[in-house]
Structure formats: structure tokens, C-alpha cells
XYZ file of C-alpha atoms in Angstrom:
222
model
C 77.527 94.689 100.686
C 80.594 93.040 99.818
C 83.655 94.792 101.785
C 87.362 94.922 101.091
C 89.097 95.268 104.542
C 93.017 95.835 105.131
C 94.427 95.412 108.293
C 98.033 95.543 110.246
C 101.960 96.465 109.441
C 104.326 95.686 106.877
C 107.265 93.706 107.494
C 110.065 95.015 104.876
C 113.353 92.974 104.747
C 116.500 94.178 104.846
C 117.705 90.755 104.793
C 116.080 86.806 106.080
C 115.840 87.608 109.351
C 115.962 91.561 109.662
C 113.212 93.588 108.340
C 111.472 96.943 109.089
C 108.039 97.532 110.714
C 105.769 99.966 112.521
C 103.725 99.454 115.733
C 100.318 98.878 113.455
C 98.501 95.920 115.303
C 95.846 95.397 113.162
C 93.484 95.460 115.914
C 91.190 98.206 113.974
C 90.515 96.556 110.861
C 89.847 93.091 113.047
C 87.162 94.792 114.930
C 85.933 96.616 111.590
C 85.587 93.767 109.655
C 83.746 91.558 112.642
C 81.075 94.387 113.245
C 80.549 94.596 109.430
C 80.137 90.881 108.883
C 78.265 90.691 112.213
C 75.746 93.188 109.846
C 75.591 90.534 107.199
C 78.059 91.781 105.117
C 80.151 89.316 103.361
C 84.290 90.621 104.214
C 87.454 89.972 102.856
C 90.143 90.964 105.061
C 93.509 91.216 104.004
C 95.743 91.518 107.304
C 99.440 91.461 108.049
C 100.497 87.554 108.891
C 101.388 89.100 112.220
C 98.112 91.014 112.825
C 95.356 90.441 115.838
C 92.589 87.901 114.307
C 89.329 88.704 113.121
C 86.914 86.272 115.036
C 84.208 86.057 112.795
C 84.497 82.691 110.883
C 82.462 84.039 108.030
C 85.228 86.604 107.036
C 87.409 85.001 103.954
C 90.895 85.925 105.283
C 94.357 86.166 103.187
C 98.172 86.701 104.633
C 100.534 89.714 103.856
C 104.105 90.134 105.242
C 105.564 93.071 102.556
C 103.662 95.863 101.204
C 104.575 94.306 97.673
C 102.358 91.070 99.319
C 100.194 93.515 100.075
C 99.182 96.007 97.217
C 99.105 91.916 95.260
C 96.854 90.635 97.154
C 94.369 93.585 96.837
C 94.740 93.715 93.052
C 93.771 89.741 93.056
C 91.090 90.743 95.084
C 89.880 93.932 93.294
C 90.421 92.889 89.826
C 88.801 89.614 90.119
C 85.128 90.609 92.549
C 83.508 93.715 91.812
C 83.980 94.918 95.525
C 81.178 97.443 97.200
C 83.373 99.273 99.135
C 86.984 99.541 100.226
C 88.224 100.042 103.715
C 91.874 100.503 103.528
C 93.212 100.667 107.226
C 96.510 98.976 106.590
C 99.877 101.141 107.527
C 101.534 100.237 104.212
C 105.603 101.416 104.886
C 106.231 105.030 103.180
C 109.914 103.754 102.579
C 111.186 100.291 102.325
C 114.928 98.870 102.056
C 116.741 99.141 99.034
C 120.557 98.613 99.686
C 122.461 97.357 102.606
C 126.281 98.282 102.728
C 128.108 96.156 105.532
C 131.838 97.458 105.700
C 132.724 97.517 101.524
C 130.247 95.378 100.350
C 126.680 96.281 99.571
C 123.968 94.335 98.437
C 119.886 94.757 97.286
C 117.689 94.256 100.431
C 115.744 91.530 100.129
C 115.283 88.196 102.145
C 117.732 85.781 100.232
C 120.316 85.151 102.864
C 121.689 86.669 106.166
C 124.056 88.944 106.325
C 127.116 89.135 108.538
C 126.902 90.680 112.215
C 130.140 92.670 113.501
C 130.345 95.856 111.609
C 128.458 98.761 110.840
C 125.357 98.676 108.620
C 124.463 100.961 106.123
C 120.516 100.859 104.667
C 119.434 103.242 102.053
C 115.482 103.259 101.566
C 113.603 103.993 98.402
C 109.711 105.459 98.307
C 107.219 102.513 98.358
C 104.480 102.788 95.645
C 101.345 104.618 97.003
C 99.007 101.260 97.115
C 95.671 104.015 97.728
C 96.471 105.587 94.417
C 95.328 102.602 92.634
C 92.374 101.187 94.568
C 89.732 102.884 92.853
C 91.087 101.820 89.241
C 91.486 97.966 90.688
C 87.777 98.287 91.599
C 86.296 99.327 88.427
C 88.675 96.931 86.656
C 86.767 94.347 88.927
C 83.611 95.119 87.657
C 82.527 98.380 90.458
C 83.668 101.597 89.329
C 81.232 102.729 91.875
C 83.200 101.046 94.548
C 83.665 103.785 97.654
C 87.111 103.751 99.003
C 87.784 104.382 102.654
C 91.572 105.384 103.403
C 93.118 106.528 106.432
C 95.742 108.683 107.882
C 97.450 108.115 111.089
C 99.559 111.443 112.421
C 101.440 112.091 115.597
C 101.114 114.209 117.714
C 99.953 116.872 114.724
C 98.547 120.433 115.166
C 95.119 121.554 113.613
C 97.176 122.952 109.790
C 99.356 119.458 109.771
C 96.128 117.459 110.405
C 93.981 119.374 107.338
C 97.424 118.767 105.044
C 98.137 115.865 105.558
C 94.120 114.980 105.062
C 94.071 116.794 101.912
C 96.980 115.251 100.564
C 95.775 111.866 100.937
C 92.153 113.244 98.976
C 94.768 114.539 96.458
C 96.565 111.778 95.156
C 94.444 108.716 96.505
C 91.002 110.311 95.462
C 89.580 108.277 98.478
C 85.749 108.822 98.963
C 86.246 109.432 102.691
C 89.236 108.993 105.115
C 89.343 108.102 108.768
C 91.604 110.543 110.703
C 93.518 109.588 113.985
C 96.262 110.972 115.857
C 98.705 108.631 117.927
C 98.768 111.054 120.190
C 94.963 110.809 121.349
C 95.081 106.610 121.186
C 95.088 104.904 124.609
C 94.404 101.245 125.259
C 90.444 102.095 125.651
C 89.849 104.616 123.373
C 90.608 105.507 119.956
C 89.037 108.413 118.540
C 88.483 108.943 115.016
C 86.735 111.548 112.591
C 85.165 110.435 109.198
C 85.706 113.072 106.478
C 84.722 114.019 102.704
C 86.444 115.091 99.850
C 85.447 118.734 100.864
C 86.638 118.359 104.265
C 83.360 117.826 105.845
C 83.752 115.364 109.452
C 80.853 113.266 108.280
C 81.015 111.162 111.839
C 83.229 110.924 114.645
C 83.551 108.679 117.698
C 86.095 107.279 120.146
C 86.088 103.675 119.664
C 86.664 100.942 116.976
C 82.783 99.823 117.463
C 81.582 103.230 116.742
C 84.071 103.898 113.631
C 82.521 100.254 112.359
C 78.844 101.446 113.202
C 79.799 104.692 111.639
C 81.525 103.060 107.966
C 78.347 101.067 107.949
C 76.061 104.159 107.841
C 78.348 105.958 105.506
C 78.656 102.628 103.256
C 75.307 101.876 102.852
């Protein structure tokens, strides 16, 4: 097959040298994408510039910093190679910078310049475009509107009714063939558990390690 694979944080800037991330290390897509090419798959992975390294010199690699970079990079992709599947493990900001007020002057966020240090910052945030929405249209305007798409959802510390909405939500607007559900709160340095689920809710697979969620996308895939 040929596999889509996004990986690691976005960096949004509130100005050159100040910007806004989470802790994603990119560490599960890295290990996803070198088990699937290990398979013979040929990967594209699309990771954050700051993002643990596939090691699998096969994989064509490309750069991200901003989720802008980001949701361009997979159109390019998508619209351009008709894609087999999708695996969209990327934490893509919900919010990004939109103003920055520093005592009575405010600005759009952005990276042109540095501001001043010394007085209080104000940062207003606007909703960031919901990249999963469009994956599956990218894809069939590539030439695959068969193309599965794999999102997933990251909670914290969520009980059993946050964890099914938050699920369902994502099926809802994203229209994802199957997401990969993890809580934070489970995720230690050794394991990572994860469940596989369908459109209906179904846990298709579940495991507690990046080589078994790869093993497991590969059954699913193919």
C-alpha cells in the first residue's frame, strides 16, 4: 500500500521567537511509519521539524512547523498521489494565536519580528481549521476516493461518557474510517495503550504498545 503518515506538534507563533506547542513527540507516528515500511509499504511521513526521526531510509519524509505547514503539506501530498490509506496521528493545535496586545499596542501573531519584553502580554486565539475534515476529499481529489482515513484522539485523564463523546465527535465531523483512542492518563514511558474503533463504535483491536498499534493498522489497512 501506499501510506500517508502524520507525526508530532505544532509550533504556532505568537511572534519570531515565541510560539505555542503541546508535548506531542512524534514518537508514535515514527514507529508507525517504520513498522509499515518495514512491511513493504511505501510511506510518506509528514512530521513536525521538531519530531523524533523515522529510521527507515525508505520513508520519503517532509518538514512542518505550523498547522497551516501542516494541513499544506498533506493537500500537496493528497491531491497529487492517490494515497491507500491515511494515518493521521499529528496533534494539530485546536487554537492558534491571533492577536498579541503588549501595553496599548496590539498586533496579528505571526513570526515577522519580536516583540518587546517588560510588560504584560495579552494573546487572543482563534479556532484552527479542522485539517481531518478534509482528508477524505484531498484523497479522492488525488485519484483514491477509497482512501481509508485513520484519525486519532488523545484525552486526559477522561471518564468512560467523555471518552465515547469525544470519539463520536471526531466520527462526526471528520468521517474518519477508524480512530485510535488514547488517554494521557494511561501513557508511561513503556507502554502506550490504544483501542482501534469503527464508525459504529466497535474496538476493532487494542494493544499497549506503538508496535502492536502498527501491527494492528496493518491488519485493519490491508
Amino acid at each position: 500500500m501506499k501510506i500517508l503518515i502524520t507525526g508530532g506538534g505544532c509550533r504556532e507563533y505568537i511572534d519570531s521567537v515565541r510560539f505555542v506547542t503541546n508535548s506531542s513527540s512524534g514518537r508514535t507516528s515514527a514507529q508507525i511509519a517504520d513498522a509499515l515500511a518495514a512491511k513493504g509499504h511505501q510511506v510518506t511521513l509528514i512530521a513536525a521539524s521538531s519530531a523524533i526521526k523515522a529510521q527507515d531510509s525508505s520513508i520519503k519524509v517532509r518538514f512542518f512547523e505550523t498547522g497551516e505547514e501542516l494541513s499544506e503539506a498533506i493537500k500537496a501530498e493528497l491531491t497529487s498521489t492517490p494515497y491507500d490509506a491515511v494515518i493521521h496521528a499529528a496533534a494539530v493545535s485546536d487554537y492558534v494565536p491571533d492577536t498579541v496586545t503588549v501595553g496599548r499596542e496590539t498586533i496579528k501573531a505571526g513570526k515577522s519580528g519580536k516583540l518587546h519584553s517588560g510588560g504584560n502580554m495579552t494573546v487572543s486565539f482563534r479556532p484552527s481549521p479542522k485539517i481531518a475534515d478534509s482528508l477524505h476529499d484531498w484523497a479522492k481529489e488525488g485519484g483514491n476516493a477509497d482512501a481509508k482515513v485513520v484519525c486519532f484522539k488523545l484525552t486526559s485523564g477522561a471518564d468512560e461518557s467523555e471518552k465515547k463523546r469525544a470519539v463520536t465527535s471526531l466520527f462526526s465531523h471528520s468521517k474518519a474510517d477508524f480512530v485510535v483512542y488514547n488517554d494521557l492518563s494511561q501513557i508511561t514511558p513503556d507502554k502506550h495503550p490504544f483501542k482501534i474503533l469503527n464508525g459504529k463504535g466497535e474496538c476493532l483491536a487494542e494493544g499497549a504498545t506503538n508496535a502492536k498499534l502498527a501491527e494492528k493498522l496493518d491488519e485493519i489497512l490491508n
